[in-house]
Short mmCIF file of C-alpha atoms in Angstrom, two decimals:
data_model
loop_
_atom_site.label_atom_id
_atom_site.label_comp_id
_atom_site.label_asym_id
_atom_site.label_seq_id
_atom_site.Cartn_x
_atom_site.Cartn_y
_atom_site.Cartn_z
CA UNK A 1 2.70 -19.74 29.98
CA UNK A 2 5.79 -18.05 28.01
CA UNK A 3 3.45 -18.33 24.67
CA UNK A 4 0.46 -16.78 27.00
CA UNK A 5 2.42 -13.51 28.07
CA UNK A 6 3.77 -13.22 24.24
CA UNK A 7 0.43 -13.65 23.01
CA UNK A 8 -0.33 -10.96 25.23
CA UNK A 9 2.54 -8.78 24.36
CA UNK A 10 1.86 -9.41 20.36
CA UNK A 11 -2.04 -8.42 21.30
CA UNK A 12 -0.87 -5.29 22.95
CA UNK A 13 1.56 -4.03 20.53
CA UNK A 14 -1.03 -4.88 17.46
CA UNK A 15 -3.36 -2.23 19.51
CA UNK A 16 -0.90 0.51 19.78
CA UNK A 17 -0.08 0.46 16.14
CA UNK A 18 -3.45 -0.33 15.00
CA UNK A 19 -5.17 2.23 17.11
CA UNK A 20 -2.78 4.51 16.31
CA UNK A 21 -2.97 4.15 12.73
CA UNK A 22 -6.83 4.40 12.83
CA UNK A 23 -6.49 7.60 14.64
CA UNK A 24 -3.94 9.66 12.57
CA UNK A 25 -2.09 9.15 9.24
CA UNK A 26 0.66 11.24 7.68
CA UNK A 27 1.74 11.38 4.56
CA UNK A 28 4.90 13.02 2.59
CA UNK A 29 5.16 14.09 -1.21
CA UNK A 30 7.59 13.52 -3.63
CA UNK A 31 8.03 11.14 -5.97
CA UNK A 32 7.04 11.84 -9.20
CA UNK A 33 4.73 9.99 -11.19
CA UNK A 34 3.95 12.73 -14.45
CA UNK A 35 5.60 16.31 -15.34
CA UNK A 36 8.62 17.77 -15.26
CA UNK A 37 10.77 18.72 -12.15
CA UNK A 38 13.09 15.96 -9.92
CA UNK A 39 12.09 12.49 -9.35
CA UNK A 40 12.24 12.63 -5.69
CA UNK A 41 11.89 15.18 -3.81
CA UNK A 42 10.40 15.82 0.44
CA UNK A 43 8.16 19.06 -1.17
CA UNK A 44 5.07 18.81 2.09
CA UNK A 45 3.38 16.78 4.28
CA UNK A 46 -0.49 15.65 4.69
CA UNK A 47 -1.91 14.92 8.51
CA UNK A 48 -5.31 12.84 8.07
CA UNK A 49 -6.73 11.89 11.44
CA UNK A 50 -10.74 10.34 11.86
CA UNK A 51 -12.52 12.58 13.66
CA UNK A 52 -15.19 9.66 13.80
CA UNK A 53 -18.53 9.17 12.20
CA UNK A 54 -17.38 9.40 9.13
CA UNK A 55 -15.96 12.82 9.76
CA UNK A 56 -11.94 13.80 8.94
CA UNK A 57 -9.58 16.69 9.42
CA UNK A 58 -7.10 17.16 7.10
CA UNK A 59 -3.82 19.29 7.27
CA UNK A 60 -1.53 20.12 4.22
CA UNK A 61 1.91 21.80 4.94
CA UNK A 62 4.47 22.87 2.45
CA UNK A 63 8.15 22.97 2.77
CA UNK A 64 10.44 25.34 0.71
CA UNK A 65 8.94 24.91 -2.82
CA UNK A 66 10.74 28.38 -4.00
CA UNK A 67 13.59 26.14 -3.69
CA UNK A 68 12.51 23.05 -5.14
CA UNK A 69 10.32 24.04 -8.00
CA UNK A 70 10.99 28.22 -9.07
CA UNK A 71 9.71 31.49 -6.89
CA UNK A 72 6.78 30.89 -9.08
CA UNK A 73 5.38 27.89 -8.00
CA UNK A 74 2.65 26.27 -6.60
CA UNK A 75 0.12 23.41 -4.85
CA UNK A 76 -2.75 23.72 -6.93
CA UNK A 77 -4.96 20.41 -5.85
CA UNK A 78 -4.64 16.75 -4.65
CA UNK A 79 -6.03 13.88 -6.34
CA UNK A 80 -7.53 11.47 -4.95
CA UNK A 81 -8.31 7.48 -4.96
CA UNK A 82 -11.49 6.73 -2.94
CA UNK A 83 -14.73 8.51 -0.98
CA UNK A 84 -15.65 11.35 -2.35
CA UNK A 85 -16.85 13.70 0.66
CA UNK A 86 -20.55 14.72 1.09
CA UNK A 87 -19.59 17.91 2.54
CA UNK A 88 -16.38 20.36 3.28
CA UNK A 89 -15.16 23.10 5.03
CA UNK A 90 -12.10 25.10 5.26
CA UNK A 91 -10.26 26.74 8.87
CA UNK A 92 -9.05 30.35 8.11
CA UNK A 93 -4.98 30.77 8.36
CA UNK A 94 -2.76 29.58 5.77
CA UNK A 95 -2.54 30.06 1.77
CA UNK A 96 -5.73 29.17 1.15
CA UNK A 97 -9.24 30.32 2.11
CA UNK A 98 -11.09 27.58 0.40
CA UNK A 99 -10.23 24.07 -0.38
CA UNK A 100 -13.04 21.97 -2.74
CA UNK A 101 -14.02 18.77 -3.51
CA UNK A 102 -13.83 18.75 -7.25
CA UNK A 103 -14.27 15.47 -9.70
CA UNK A 104 -12.08 14.46 -11.73
CA UNK A 105 -8.16 15.23 -12.04
CA UNK A 106 -5.16 13.74 -11.52
CA UNK A 107 -2.92 11.90 -13.85
CA UNK A 108 -4.11 9.06 -16.15
CA UNK A 109 -7.75 9.45 -15.06
CA UNK A 110 -7.12 6.85 -12.27
CA UNK A 111 -8.19 8.75 -9.45
CA UNK A 112 -11.86 9.34 -8.17
CA UNK A 113 -11.43 13.27 -7.51
CA UNK A 114 -9.75 16.21 -6.32
CA UNK A 115 -8.97 18.67 -3.62
CA UNK A 116 -8.51 22.20 -4.76
CA UNK A 117 -6.63 24.57 -3.08
CA UNK A 118 -7.81 27.75 -3.28
CA UNK A 119 -10.21 29.70 -5.80
CA UNK A 120 -7.66 30.57 -8.98
CA UNK A 121 -6.36 33.76 -7.85
CA UNK A 122 -3.12 34.74 -7.26
CA UNK A 123 -3.32 35.32 -3.59
CA UNK A 124 -5.58 32.47 -3.17
CA UNK A 125 -2.51 29.57 -3.25
CA UNK A 126 -0.84 27.22 -1.43
CA UNK A 127 2.60 28.36 -1.80
CA UNK A 128 6.07 27.60 0.38
CA UNK A 129 6.25 26.99 3.69
CA UNK A 130 2.52 27.49 4.13
CA UNK A 131 -0.44 24.97 5.42
CA UNK A 132 -4.39 24.78 5.01
CA UNK A 133 -6.17 22.45 7.61
CA UNK A 134 -10.00 21.10 5.99
CA UNK A 135 -12.67 19.68 7.77
CA UNK A 136 -14.69 16.17 5.25
CA UNK A 137 -17.12 14.29 6.01
CA UNK A 138 -19.09 11.49 4.39
CA UNK A 139 -15.96 9.40 4.20
CA UNK A 140 -16.99 6.23 6.99
CA UNK A 141 -14.52 5.13 8.57
CA UNK A 142 -12.34 2.96 6.20
CA UNK A 143 -8.60 3.32 6.20
CA UNK A 144 -7.17 5.77 3.58
CA UNK A 145 -5.63 5.35 0.67
CA UNK A 146 -2.69 3.82 0.71
CA UNK A 147 0.68 5.45 -0.33
CA UNK A 148 0.50 6.36 -4.03
CA UNK A 149 -2.71 6.87 -4.10
CA UNK A 150 -2.88 10.69 -3.20
CA UNK A 151 -1.17 12.82 -5.56
CA UNK A 152 -0.22 16.61 -5.18
CA UNK A 153 -0.66 18.94 -8.70
CA UNK A 154 2.66 21.47 -8.51
CA UNK A 155 2.47 24.00 -11.17
CA UNK A 156 4.12 27.03 -12.64
CA UNK A 157 7.49 24.96 -11.77
CA UNK A 158 11.06 26.37 -13.51
CA UNK A 159 10.66 23.15 -15.26
CA UNK A 160 9.58 21.98 -18.77
CA UNK A 161 6.22 21.55 -19.19
CA UNK A 162 5.55 23.60 -15.68
CA UNK A 163 4.15 21.61 -13.99
CA UNK A 164 3.94 17.59 -12.11
CA UNK A 165 1.79 15.32 -10.07
CA UNK A 166 3.85 13.68 -6.82
CA UNK A 167 2.33 10.65 -5.29
CA UNK A 168 3.77 9.69 -1.53
CA UNK A 169 5.50 6.84 -1.47
CA UNK A 170 6.87 5.87 1.62
CA UNK A 171 5.78 5.93 5.08
CA UNK A 172 6.16 8.55 7.47
CA UNK A 173 8.57 7.91 10.59
CA UNK A 174 6.02 7.40 12.68
CA UNK A 175 5.25 4.73 10.91
CA UNK A 176 8.65 3.25 12.05
CA UNK A 177 8.80 4.36 15.56
CA UNK A 178 5.58 2.78 16.24
CA UNK A 179 6.92 -0.23 14.56
CA UNK A 180 10.34 -0.46 16.62
CA UNK A 181 7.81 0.64 20.19
CA UNK A 182 6.07 -2.34 18.89
CA UNK A 183 9.28 -4.81 18.55
CA UNK A 184 11.13 -3.33 21.90
CA UNK A 185 7.49 -4.38 23.73
CA UNK A 186 8.00 -8.15 22.72
CA UNK A 187 11.31 -7.55 23.11
CA UNK A 188 11.17 -6.55 26.46
CA UNK A 189 7.83 -8.98 27.37
CA UNK A 190 10.74 -12.60 26.26
CA UNK A 191 13.48 -10.61 28.13
CA UNK A 192 11.80 -10.56 31.55
CA UNK A 193 10.37 -14.44 31.09
CA UNK A 194 14.01 -15.12 30.60
#
C-alpha cells in the first residue's frame, strides 16, 4: 500500500514537472562564451512557449544593458543549435520591428542558424529594458535546446573587442520551484502515510 501511494505521488509529481516544462521554458543569459565583457552577468531573459502543432512563441526581454555594457550596446542576434523555423512573425511593440531567421552565425560555427533582431538601423535595435515577441512555425514538438545551445550577440559594447556572445548557463528559478513543489508533494504523501 505504501509503495502504491508513493508511486502515485511520484507519477503526479513527474506529470506536474513534465507538463510545465513542455508548455514553457525560460532561459537567463549571462555566461560569456566569446568576445569582451564580464564573464558572468544577468542581462536578458528568453521565454519560449509551445503553442502546439510545431508553433512556438518567444519573448526576449533585456535588463539594463547600458549599465552593464555601455550606452550604445544592443543585442543584434541570437544563435541557435536546433531546427530552423519555416515561418516567422513579429509582434508590434518593443524596440524591434522584425525578427528574422537567418543562416549561419554564432561563435565557432557550431550553431545551426540565428534570429536577427531588427533591420540594422539604429532605431530598430533591441536595447536596454526592451522586449520583443515573435512567433515561429515548423519547429515540431521536440524540446527546446538545452542550456548552452542558445547564444545572444551583444554589440557596440564599451569593452574590447566591442561585441560578445553570451549563453544561458543555469536553469531559471521556475525550474527550481517546480522541483521543490514535486519534492514537497512527495514529502506530504510519505508523511500522511506515517
